[in-house]
Coordinates of C-alpha atoms in Angstrom, one line a residue:
X1050 CA -0.6 -0.1 0.0
X1051 CA 2.7 2.3 1.0
X1052 CA 3.9 2.5 -3.0
X1053 CA 0.8 3.0 -3.5
X1054 CA 0.2 6.4 -2.4
X1055 CA 3.5 6.7 -3.4
X1056 CA 2.4 6.9 -7.2
X1057 CA 0.3 8.8 -6.6
X1058 CA -3.0 7.1 -5.3
X1059 CA -5.3 9.5 -3.1
X1060 CA -8.5 7.0 -1.8
X1061 CA -9.3 4.5 -2.1
X1062 CA -12.9 2.2 -1.5
X1063 CA -12.3 -1.5 -0.5
X1064 CA -15.3 -4.3 -0.1
X1065 CA -16.2 -5.6 3.7
X1066 CA -19.5 -6.6 3.7
X1067 CA -18.8 -8.8 6.5
X1068 CA -17.0 -9.1 10.1
X1069 CA -17.2 -12.9 10.5
X1070 CA -14.8 -15.2 9.4
X1071 CA -17.0 -17.8 8.3
X1072 CA -19.5 -15.7 6.8
X1073 CA -16.7 -13.8 4.9
X1074 CA -14.7 -17.4 3.6
X1075 CA -19.1 -18.2 2.7
X1076 CA -20.1 -14.9 0.4
X1077 CA -16.4 -14.0 -0.9
X1078 CA -15.1 -17.7 -2.0
X1079 CA -12.6 -17.4 -0.1
X1080 CA -10.7 -17.1 3.3
X1081 CA -9.1 -13.9 3.9
X1082 CA -10.8 -11.7 6.1
X1083 CA -8.0 -11.4 8.0
X1084 CA -6.0 -9.5 4.8
X1085 CA -8.6 -7.8 4.7
X1086 CA -8.3 -6.1 8.0
X1087 CA -4.8 -5.8 8.1
X1088 CA -4.9 -3.9 4.4
X1089 CA -7.2 -1.0 6.7
X1090 CA -5.4 -0.5 8.9
X1091 CA -1.5 -1.1 7.3
X1092 CA -3.7 1.8 4.7
X1093 CA -4.7 3.7 7.9
X1094 CA -0.7 3.8 8.7
X1095 CA 0.6 5.0 5.8
X1096 CA -1.9 8.3 5.8
X1097 CA -5.2 7.5 3.3
X1098 CA -7.6 9.0 4.7
X1099 CA -10.9 9.5 3.8
X1100 CA -11.4 5.4 3.5
X1101 CA -14.5 4.5 2.4
X1102 CA -16.2 0.5 2.9
X1103 CA -18.6 -1.1 0.7
X1104 CA -20.8 -3.6 1.6
X1105 CA -23.4 -4.8 0.5
X1106 CA -26.0 -6.1 2.5
X1107 CA -28.7 -9.0 1.7
X1108 CA -30.9 -11.1 4.0
X1109 CA -29.9 -14.1 5.7
X1110 CA -26.8 -13.2 4.5
X1111 CA -25.6 -10.3 6.9
X1112 CA -27.8 -7.8 7.0
X1113 CA -28.1 -8.1 11.4
X1114 CA -24.2 -6.4 11.0
X1115 CA -25.5 -2.8 9.9
X1116 CA -24.9 -1.6 14.0
X1117 CA -21.2 -4.0 13.7
X1118 CA -20.2 -2.4 10.4
X1119 CA -20.7 1.6 11.2
X1120 CA -18.9 1.4 14.2
X1121 CA -16.1 -0.6 12.9
X1122 CA -16.3 2.3 9.9
X1123 CA -16.5 4.9 13.1
X1124 CA -13.5 2.8 14.9
X1125 CA -11.5 3.0 11.4
X1126 CA -12.5 6.0 10.7
X1127 CA -14.2 5.5 7.5
X1128 CA -17.7 5.9 6.5
X1129 CA -19.5 2.5 5.0
X1130 CA -21.7 2.6 2.0
X1131 CA -24.5 -0.1 2.7
X1132 CA -26.0 -1.6 -1.0
X1133 CA -29.1 -3.0 -1.9
X1134 CA -28.7 -6.5 -3.1
X1135 CA -28.5 -6.4 -7.1
X1136 CA -29.4 -9.0 -9.9
X1137 CA -26.3 -8.4 -12.3
X1138 CA -23.1 -10.2 -13.3
X1139 CA -22.5 -13.1 -11.2
X1140 CA -25.6 -13.2 -8.8
X1141 CA -26.7 -15.6 -10.0
X1142 CA -28.9 -16.5 -6.6
X1143 CA -30.2 -13.0 -6.6
X1144 CA -34.1 -13.2 -5.4
X1145 CA -36.6 -10.1 -5.1
X1146 CA -37.0 -11.2 -1.3
X1147 CA -33.5 -10.9 -0.7
X1148 CA -32.9 -6.7 -1.0
X1149 CA -33.0 -4.6 2.4
X1150 CA -33.9 -1.7 0.8
X1151 CA -32.7 1.8 1.6
X1152 CA -35.6 2.7 3.7
X1153 CA -35.6 -0.5 5.8
X1154 CA -32.4 0.2 6.5
X1155 CA -32.8 4.0 7.8
X1156 CA -35.3 2.2 9.6
X1157 CA -33.2 -0.4 11.1
X1158 CA -30.3 2.2 11.9
X1159 CA -32.3 4.9 13.8
X1160 CA -33.9 1.7 15.8
X1161 CA -30.3 0.9 17.0
X1162 CA -28.9 4.2 17.2
X1163 CA -31.3 7.7 16.6
X1164 CA -32.3 10.1 14.6
X1165 CA -30.8 9.7 10.8
X1166 CA -30.9 13.0 9.5
X1167 CA -29.8 13.2 5.2
X1168 CA -26.6 14.7 4.6
X1169 CA -28.1 17.8 1.8
X1170 CA -24.6 17.7 -0.6
X1171 CA -24.6 18.7 -3.9
X1172 CA -22.4 15.5 -5.7
X1173 CA -22.0 13.1 -8.7
X1174 CA -21.9 10.0 -6.2
X1175 CA -24.2 7.2 -6.8
X1176 CA -24.4 7.0 -2.0
X1177 CA -27.8 9.2 -0.8
X1178 CA -25.0 9.9 2.7
X1179 CA -27.0 10.2 5.8
X1180 CA -26.0 11.2 9.4
X1181 CA -26.1 10.2 13.0
X1182 CA -27.1 12.3 15.8
X1183 CA -23.1 11.4 16.8
X1184 CA -21.8 13.8 13.5
X1185 CA -20.4 10.6 11.6
X1186 CA -21.7 10.4 8.7
X1187 CA -22.3 6.5 6.0
X1188 CA -24.1 5.1 2.7
X1189 CA -26.5 3.6 1.4
X1190 CA -26.6 2.7 -3.0
X1191 CA -30.0 2.1 -3.1
X1192 CA -29.8 1.8 -7.3
X1193 CA -32.1 -1.6 -6.6
X1194 CA -34.8 -0.1 -5.6
X1195 CA -33.9 3.4 -5.9
X1196 CA -32.2 3.5 -8.6
X1197 CA -30.1 6.7 -10.4
X1198 CA -29.9 6.2 -13.9
X1199 CA -30.5 9.7 -15.4
X1200 CA -27.6 11.4 -13.3
X1201 CA -25.4 8.0 -12.7
X1202 CA -21.7 9.5 -14.4
X1203 CA -20.2 6.3 -13.8
X1204 CA -18.2 4.2 -16.1
X1205 CA -15.7 0.6 -15.6
X1206 CA -12.0 -0.7 -17.7
X1207 CA -12.0 -4.3 -17.6
X1208 CA -8.5 -5.4 -16.7
X1209 CA -8.5 -6.8 -20.2
X1210 CA -9.3 -3.3 -21.9
X1211 CA -13.5 -3.4 -22.3
X1212 CA -15.2 -0.3 -21.6
X1213 CA -18.7 -0.5 -19.6
X1214 CA -21.0 2.0 -19.0
X1215 CA -23.4 0.5 -17.0
X1216 CA -23.3 -3.2 -14.8
X1217 CA -26.3 -4.3 -16.2
X1218 CA -24.3 -4.5 -19.9
X1219 CA -23.4 -7.7 -21.4
X1220 CA -21.4 -5.7 -24.1
X1221 CA -19.1 -2.7 -24.1
X1222 CA -16.7 -1.3 -26.4
X1223 CA -13.0 -3.2 -26.9
X1224 CA -9.9 -0.5 -26.2
X1225 CA -7.1 -2.7 -26.1
X1226 CA -6.5 -4.0 -29.5
X1227 CA -7.0 0.1 -30.9
X1228 CA -4.4 0.5 -28.3
X1229 CA -1.8 -2.3 -28.8
X1230 CA -2.7 -1.3 -32.7
X1231 CA -0.7 1.9 -31.8
X1232 CA -3.3 4.4 -31.3
X1233 CA -2.4 8.1 -30.1
X1234 CA -4.1 9.5 -27.1
X1235 CA -6.4 11.4 -29.1
X1236 CA -7.7 8.4 -30.9
X1237 CA -8.6 6.5 -28.1
X1238 CA -9.9 10.1 -26.0
X1239 CA -12.4 10.5 -29.4
X1240 CA -12.9 6.6 -29.1
X1241 CA -14.6 7.0 -25.5
X1242 CA -16.3 10.5 -26.3
X1243 CA -18.4 8.5 -29.3
X1244 CA -18.9 6.1 -26.6
X1245 CA -19.7 8.0 -23.2
X1246 CA -22.0 11.1 -25.4
X1247 CA -24.4 8.2 -27.3
X1248 CA -24.7 6.7 -24.5
X1249 CA -28.6 5.5 -23.3
X1250 CA -27.8 2.2 -20.3
X1251 CA -31.4 2.8 -18.2
X1252 CA -29.9 -0.7 -16.3
X1253 CA -31.0 -1.1 -13.3
X1254 CA -34.9 1.3 -14.0
X1255 CA -35.2 -1.2 -16.5
X1256 CA -35.0 -3.9 -14.2
X1257 CA -37.2 -2.8 -11.6
X1258 CA -40.2 -2.7 -15.1
X1259 CA -39.5 -7.1 -14.8
X1260 CA -41.6 -8.8 -13.7
X1261 CA -40.6 -11.5 -13.5
X1262 CA -37.0 -10.8 -11.9
X1263 CA -35.0 -12.8 -11.3
X1264 CA -31.6 -13.5 -12.1
X1265 CA -29.9 -10.8 -14.8
X1266 CA -27.4 -13.9 -16.1
X1267 CA -27.6 -17.2 -15.7
X1268 CA -25.0 -19.2 -14.1
X1269 CA -24.8 -21.4 -18.1
X1270 CA -24.4 -17.8 -19.9
X1271 CA -21.3 -17.2 -17.3
X1272 CA -19.7 -20.8 -17.9
X1273 CA -20.2 -20.0 -21.6
X1274 CA -18.5 -17.4 -21.7

């Protein structure tokens, strides 16, 4: 983490869905909770501030850890972002009843920790932020029950060079081929700009309108891909 900071990285968001080792191994299919916690400690030691913790909350898996995750975030001086369970990509076991909505999260948090106040701010971030009476802030990304497609300004570049404009996108723009063919920075910039300005993605909004909603991509399709 020290070389990353020295190279200019200035912000970290760390995935942490549970504080229990057995659950971590079941959810992540990897026994690595100790390493994640050690990574958080290391990031703090080298001077990273404004740490964010992303926690996907699913009913029956970790929805009883909302308060524990808030307390942990407070102790490590991070801000937790609770994320509604989305039926994207590899979420082949997604089902509507597993979703803990923003409304339910706020009800549980306020019942345990007192009044919760929305943070009044203008931001392009996907999370709506809230504050406890202690001053601690946290965020909720409610992309399943309250999609923010119309204001989304995010895109993703995969490890193999594909530009995706939406979490629900099944196809993207290959940047690896033109890069390897010697395309200039200006050419790549024009390509990205052309793709971005013509985007019409409304994945989360469209999924909300599906009557018989299940997993977005079947496991058999993922395996063949």
